[in-house]
Every structure is written in C-alpha cells, then in structure tokens.
Tab-separated table of C-alpha atoms in Angstrom:
chain	number	residue	atom	x	y	z
A	1	UNK	CA	94.463	95.285	92.820
A	2	UNK	CA	95.895	92.600	90.652
A	3	UNK	CA	98.280	95.434	89.904
A	4	UNK	CA	99.121	96.132	93.554
A	5	UNK	CA	99.666	92.045	94.120
A	6	UNK	CA	102.082	91.730	91.149
A	7	UNK	CA	104.138	94.848	92.678
A	8	UNK	CA	104.299	93.472	96.329
A	9	UNK	CA	105.400	90.118	94.561
A	10	UNK	CA	107.968	91.784	92.887
A	11	UNK	CA	109.281	93.646	95.836
A	12	UNK	CA	109.306	90.513	97.903
A	13	UNK	CA	111.020	88.729	95.045
A	14	UNK	CA	113.467	91.278	95.003
A	15	UNK	CA	114.454	91.255	98.652
A	16	UNK	CA	114.794	87.427	98.475
A	17	UNK	CA	117.491	87.826	95.762
A	18	UNK	CA	119.134	90.637	98.009
A	19	UNK	CA	119.379	88.481	100.981
A	20	UNK	CA	120.237	85.245	98.465
A	21	UNK	CA	122.968	87.257	96.906
A	22	UNK	CA	124.197	88.835	99.973
A	23	UNK	CA	124.761	85.229	101.674
A	24	UNK	CA	126.646	84.076	98.790
A	25	UNK	CA	128.970	87.127	98.720
A	26	UNK	CA	129.211	86.934	102.585
A	27	UNK	CA	130.234	83.012	102.327
A	28	UNK	CA	132.407	83.635	99.347
A	29	UNK	CA	133.614	87.026	99.711
A	30	UNK	CA	132.545	87.687	96.275
A	31	UNK	CA	129.862	87.493	93.826
A	32	UNK	CA	126.896	89.657	95.013
A	33	UNK	CA	126.030	91.385	91.496
A	34	UNK	CA	127.327	88.206	89.629
A	35	UNK	CA	124.320	86.573	91.299
A	36	UNK	CA	121.523	89.176	91.941
A	37	UNK	CA	121.621	90.843	88.367
A	38	UNK	CA	120.874	88.015	86.344
A	39	UNK	CA	117.931	86.972	88.666
A	40	UNK	CA	116.536	90.386	88.755
A	41	UNK	CA	117.180	90.641	85.010
A	42	UNK	CA	115.082	87.616	84.280
A	43	UNK	CA	111.678	89.582	85.054
A	44	UNK	CA	113.037	93.331	84.295
A	45	UNK	CA	115.207	94.856	81.960
A	46	UNK	CA	118.796	94.426	81.857
A	47	UNK	CA	119.795	97.992	82.407
A	48	UNK	CA	117.529	98.385	85.381
A	49	UNK	CA	118.554	94.879	86.817
A	50	UNK	CA	121.789	96.768	87.159
A	51	UNK	CA	120.796	100.104	88.412
A	52	UNK	CA	118.555	98.317	91.268
A	53	UNK	CA	121.789	96.329	92.452
A	54	UNK	CA	123.991	99.460	92.369
A	55	UNK	CA	122.988	100.559	95.982
A	56	UNK	CA	123.052	97.388	97.690
A	57	UNK	CA	126.114	96.308	95.987
A	58	UNK	CA	128.333	99.347	97.182
A	59	UNK	CA	126.816	98.722	100.636
A	60	UNK	CA	127.864	94.986	100.447
A	61	UNK	CA	131.288	96.086	99.267
A	62	UNK	CA	131.946	98.584	101.986
A	63	UNK	CA	130.957	96.193	104.449
A	64	UNK	CA	133.041	93.300	103.286
A	65	UNK	CA	136.397	95.793	102.990
A	66	UNK	CA	135.876	97.267	106.404
A	67	UNK	CA	135.681	93.712	108.063
A	68	UNK	CA	138.533	92.724	106.363
A	69	UNK	CA	142.404	93.222	107.443
A	70	UNK	CA	145.494	94.595	105.908
A	71	UNK	CA	143.523	96.749	103.032
A	72	UNK	CA	146.316	99.452	102.848
A	73	UNK	CA	149.183	96.829	101.847
A	74	UNK	CA	146.709	95.210	99.216
A	75	UNK	CA	146.254	98.832	97.676
A	76	UNK	CA	150.081	99.354	97.404
A	77	UNK	CA	150.775	96.418	96.023
A	78	UNK	CA	148.030	96.078	93.289
A	79	UNK	CA	147.840	99.621	92.744
A	80	UNK	CA	148.185	98.998	88.736
A	81	UNK	CA	145.158	96.780	89.361
A	82	UNK	CA	143.262	99.159	90.804
A	83	UNK	CA	144.385	102.122	88.321
A	84	UNK	CA	143.095	99.626	85.412
A	85	UNK	CA	139.909	99.357	87.057
A	86	UNK	CA	139.093	103.070	87.175
A	87	UNK	CA	139.758	103.536	83.768
A	88	UNK	CA	137.934	100.374	82.683
A	89	UNK	CA	134.990	101.153	84.768
A	90	UNK	CA	134.552	104.975	83.506
A	91	UNK	CA	134.513	102.949	79.419
A	92	UNK	CA	132.057	100.417	80.650
A	93	UNK	CA	130.008	102.691	82.411
A	94	UNK	CA	129.628	105.206	79.535
A	95	UNK	CA	129.067	102.519	77.119
A	96	UNK	CA	126.084	101.131	79.548
A	97	UNK	CA	124.771	104.406	79.774
A	98	UNK	CA	124.790	104.723	75.859
A	99	UNK	CA	124.623	101.402	74.209
A	100	UNK	CA	122.846	97.981	74.315
A	101	UNK	CA	124.367	95.811	76.998
A	102	UNK	CA	122.833	92.723	75.855
A	103	UNK	CA	125.734	91.382	73.220
A	104	UNK	CA	128.526	91.836	75.931
A	105	UNK	CA	127.018	89.392	77.798
A	106	UNK	CA	127.481	86.788	75.368
A	107	UNK	CA	131.213	87.904	75.134
A	108	UNK	CA	131.576	87.438	79.035
A	109	UNK	CA	129.743	84.058	78.726
A	110	UNK	CA	132.358	82.539	76.152
A	111	UNK	CA	135.339	83.897	78.268
A	112	UNK	CA	133.906	81.934	81.447
A	113	UNK	CA	133.653	79.231	79.333
A	114	UNK	CA	137.220	79.452	78.363
A	115	UNK	CA	138.506	80.159	81.653
A	116	UNK	CA	136.451	77.012	82.975
A	117	UNK	CA	137.896	74.650	80.207
A	118	UNK	CA	141.456	75.609	80.768
A	119	UNK	CA	141.059	74.969	84.514
A	120	UNK	CA	142.654	76.947	87.183
A	121	UNK	CA	144.104	74.157	89.185
A	122	UNK	CA	146.394	73.065	86.214
A	123	UNK	CA	149.487	75.196	85.922
A	124	UNK	CA	149.628	73.800	82.031
A	125	UNK	CA	147.201	76.590	81.575
A	126	UNK	CA	148.401	79.678	83.939
A	127	UNK	CA	152.134	79.838	83.580
A	128	UNK	CA	151.687	82.297	80.708
A	129	UNK	CA	150.651	84.822	83.649
A	130	UNK	CA	153.751	86.307	85.120
A	131	UNK	CA	153.662	87.127	88.916
A	132	UNK	CA	153.432	90.701	89.837
A	133	UNK	CA	153.860	91.977	86.725
A	134	UNK	CA	152.236	95.580	86.615
A	135	UNK	CA	150.863	95.792	83.036
A	136	UNK	CA	149.409	92.284	83.447
A	137	UNK	CA	147.756	93.944	86.559
A	138	UNK	CA	146.492	97.031	84.848
A	139	UNK	CA	145.305	94.911	81.856
A	140	UNK	CA	143.339	92.427	84.076
A	141	UNK	CA	141.834	95.679	85.967
A	142	UNK	CA	141.218	97.533	82.752
A	143	UNK	CA	139.035	94.294	81.224
A	144	UNK	CA	137.355	93.658	84.670
A	145	UNK	CA	136.237	97.388	84.941
A	146	UNK	CA	134.761	97.582	81.181
A	147	UNK	CA	133.024	94.082	82.132
A	148	UNK	CA	131.765	95.399	85.330
A	149	UNK	CA	130.544	98.520	83.815
A	150	UNK	CA	128.551	96.681	80.863
A	151	UNK	CA	127.499	93.462	82.792
A	152	UNK	CA	128.084	94.328	86.283
A	153	UNK	CA	130.382	91.316	86.656
A	154	UNK	CA	133.948	91.843	87.196
A	155	UNK	CA	134.507	88.601	89.444
A	156	UNK	CA	134.710	86.435	86.143
A	157	UNK	CA	137.537	88.181	84.694
A	158	UNK	CA	139.524	88.829	88.167
A	159	UNK	CA	139.554	85.151	89.115
A	160	UNK	CA	141.332	84.133	85.852
A	161	UNK	CA	144.287	86.396	87.136
A	162	UNK	CA	144.234	85.888	91.115
A	163	UNK	CA	143.465	81.890	90.874
A	164	UNK	CA	146.386	81.491	88.784
A	165	UNK	CA	148.741	83.430	91.515
A	166	UNK	CA	149.970	81.817	94.633
A	167	UNK	CA	148.161	83.496	97.007
A	168	UNK	CA	145.682	82.875	99.939
A	169	UNK	CA	142.009	83.588	100.104
A	170	UNK	CA	142.242	86.006	102.827
A	171	UNK	CA	144.786	87.982	100.665
A	172	UNK	CA	142.735	87.610	97.541
A	173	UNK	CA	139.266	88.770	98.918
A	174	UNK	CA	140.020	92.486	99.861
A	175	UNK	CA	141.482	93.234	96.377
A	176	UNK	CA	138.237	91.771	94.636
A	177	UNK	CA	136.093	94.183	96.773
A	178	UNK	CA	138.209	97.071	96.490
A	179	UNK	CA	137.995	96.731	92.605
A	180	UNK	CA	133.898	95.796	92.837
A	181	UNK	CA	133.789	99.076	95.027
A	182	UNK	CA	135.810	101.306	92.494
A	183	UNK	CA	133.593	100.045	89.500
A	184	UNK	CA	130.281	100.539	91.369
A	185	UNK	CA	130.921	104.252	92.929
A	186	UNK	CA	132.239	105.231	89.130
A	187	UNK	CA	129.287	103.659	87.643
A	188	UNK	CA	126.752	105.318	90.010
A	189	UNK	CA	128.469	108.568	89.223
A	190	UNK	CA	128.648	108.243	85.497
A	191	UNK	CA	125.147	106.893	85.413
A	192	UNK	CA	123.623	109.651	87.364
A	193	UNK	CA	125.456	112.128	85.156
A	194	UNK	CA	123.464	110.477	82.386
A	195	UNK	CA	120.083	110.640	83.829
A	196	UNK	CA	119.714	107.285	84.792
A	197	UNK	CA	120.075	107.312	88.449
A	198	UNK	CA	118.022	109.638	90.755
A	199	UNK	CA	117.020	110.326	94.051
A	200	UNK	CA	114.029	107.985	93.805
A	201	UNK	CA	116.110	105.007	92.884
A	202	UNK	CA	118.392	105.339	95.481
A	203	UNK	CA	115.609	105.831	97.927
A	204	UNK	CA	113.846	102.702	96.613
A	205	UNK	CA	117.234	100.785	96.956
A	206	UNK	CA	117.370	101.634	100.762
A	207	UNK	CA	115.493	98.463	101.786
A	208	UNK	CA	117.191	96.097	99.597
A	209	UNK	CA	120.560	97.104	100.670
A	210	UNK	CA	119.279	96.401	104.134
A	211	UNK	CA	118.314	92.734	103.002
A	212	UNK	CA	121.596	92.507	101.378
A	213	UNK	CA	123.465	93.482	104.341
A	214	UNK	CA	121.378	90.978	106.593
A	215	UNK	CA	122.496	88.147	103.851
A	216	UNK	CA	125.808	89.138	104.086
A	217	UNK	CA	126.149	88.772	107.721
A	218	UNK	CA	124.324	85.355	107.662
A	219	UNK	CA	126.786	84.253	104.876
A	220	UNK	CA	129.891	85.341	106.734
A	221	UNK	CA	128.858	83.035	109.529
A	222	UNK	CA	128.653	80.036	107.005
A	223	UNK	CA	131.688	81.000	105.025
A	224	UNK	CA	134.473	80.291	108.019
A	225	UNK	CA	133.208	76.901	107.849
A	226	UNK	CA	134.336	76.467	103.983
A	227	UNK	CA	137.419	74.654	103.218
A	228	UNK	CA	139.492	75.941	100.454
A	229	UNK	CA	138.713	73.060	98.081
A	230	UNK	CA	134.806	73.505	98.461
A	231	UNK	CA	135.428	77.279	98.090
A	232	UNK	CA	137.156	76.840	94.507
A	233	UNK	CA	134.485	74.349	93.660
A	234	UNK	CA	131.459	76.606	94.684
A	235	UNK	CA	133.485	79.403	92.599
A	236	UNK	CA	133.264	77.129	89.725
A	237	UNK	CA	129.716	76.268	90.157
A	238	UNK	CA	128.657	80.006	90.236
A	239	UNK	CA	130.725	80.703	86.821
A	240	UNK	CA	128.922	77.759	85.230
A	241	UNK	CA	125.533	79.162	86.549
A	242	UNK	CA	126.481	82.859	85.203
A	243	UNK	CA	127.598	81.458	81.685
A	244	UNK	CA	124.158	79.891	81.620
A	245	UNK	CA	122.130	82.551	82.494
A	246	UNK	CA	124.025	85.145	80.199
A	247	UNK	CA	123.705	82.955	77.202
A	248	UNK	CA	119.933	82.552	77.908
A	249	UNK	CA	119.366	85.939	78.132
A	250	UNK	CA	121.371	86.870	75.159
A	251	UNK	CA	119.348	84.285	73.129
A	252	UNK	CA	116.114	85.656	74.520
A	253	UNK	CA	116.678	89.520	73.766
C-alpha cells in the first residue's frame, strides 16, 4: 500500500510539474523543458527526466508554433540556425544515449552565469555578435542543438544570440520554438533507435502531455498581460534558477 501511495504521489507531482512548466512556457513563449527537467530530475534519474519530458515538450512546441504567425518567413531567414540545430541535436542526442550527461550540466550552468554577468541590455558585451551572419547563426544553432540533446535545454544558448539582436518578442519566439521542436523530434528518433524510448514510455507520457497543454493555455492568457521589461526580468530569473539547479545537481551526483 505504501508503494502504491508513493507512486501516486510521484504521478501527481509529475502532473503538477507539467502544468507549471506549461504555464511558464505559455506566458513567456519558452521554458517548458528548462523548468520541467530539473524539477523532475530532483526525484528521478536525469536521463529518465529527459525521457519523461520528450512527448510533452513536442506537444507544447507544436501547439506554440501552430498558434504563432509568419513561421515560413522565420524558417527562410534563420535557415542556417535551423540547420545547425539539426546537426547539433543529432550529436547531442547520441551523446545522451551513450554518455553520462551530468558533467555537461556544470558546463551549461557556467555558460548561463557568464551570460548573466555580461548583461544582455548592455551593447558593450553584445557588439561582437554580427547581425544576420549565417556562420554565427549556424554556430549558435549547433551549440544549442548539442546542449538540448545532452541537457534538454536549448534556450540558454539561443537567448545569448537573440537578446543581442534588434528584434521583437513576437518574431523571436517562433524561431525559439522551431529550434526546440527540431531538437525534440531528433532526440526522440535517436533515443528510440538506441532503445531508450518505447511504446510504454510514450503511452505513459500522454496524460502529462495533456496536463502540459492545459498549463500552456493558461499561461498564454497570462502572457498577453506581460510587458517587455517584465518579460526580460522573468527570463533572467529563470536562468538564475536553472544555473543554481544545474550546479546543485552536478554536485550531488
């Protein structure tokens, strides 16, 4: 009976995480795997946490992209970044399948700290990033793909590029989510080939995916009320939170 009770609590906690992460993603347009993965990994294996968020993340990304506008223009304009994301996601997903991802969490945490230190609002630290340079786009897409493959988090790297560019939130978010979707589909395919994903896992992920979509819908209602200044502050808060969790998990493993 105690075992059944514990399993029930774990399932309820998982659904709660899905709803909360969906609300964050809906209100900010990004952040579902960034929030869900470390919260699940507190109680489960890191790789299992990534596996449990695969289907819900795909569902959230598809819903977010479907609700956006002008995606075709984004695809054409940022094609080098998407190509880099494809290559990086293949590399990262393969590394996740055969290696321990724990050391990569520390590297990502240090990268986030560096990003927060430089400050995206200061041109002093962002002038070195040329605008619309294809090689730079490809490089950031590649790095984001590898990061997403081994840690389930692309956004920390993509933010470094996009918040240094003169572009609006409405144009930025579709590009984010297309990169996320590319990474998750490739990760799903490679982990399935490696034997980490099966029909049982996908079946168990259906209810969490529905919960995530419910949270996404609630978050989208909230997001329309958020100003640009508050939006950036919330992004920075999430990155600080992520860096702390990543370092803590690395030290505890």
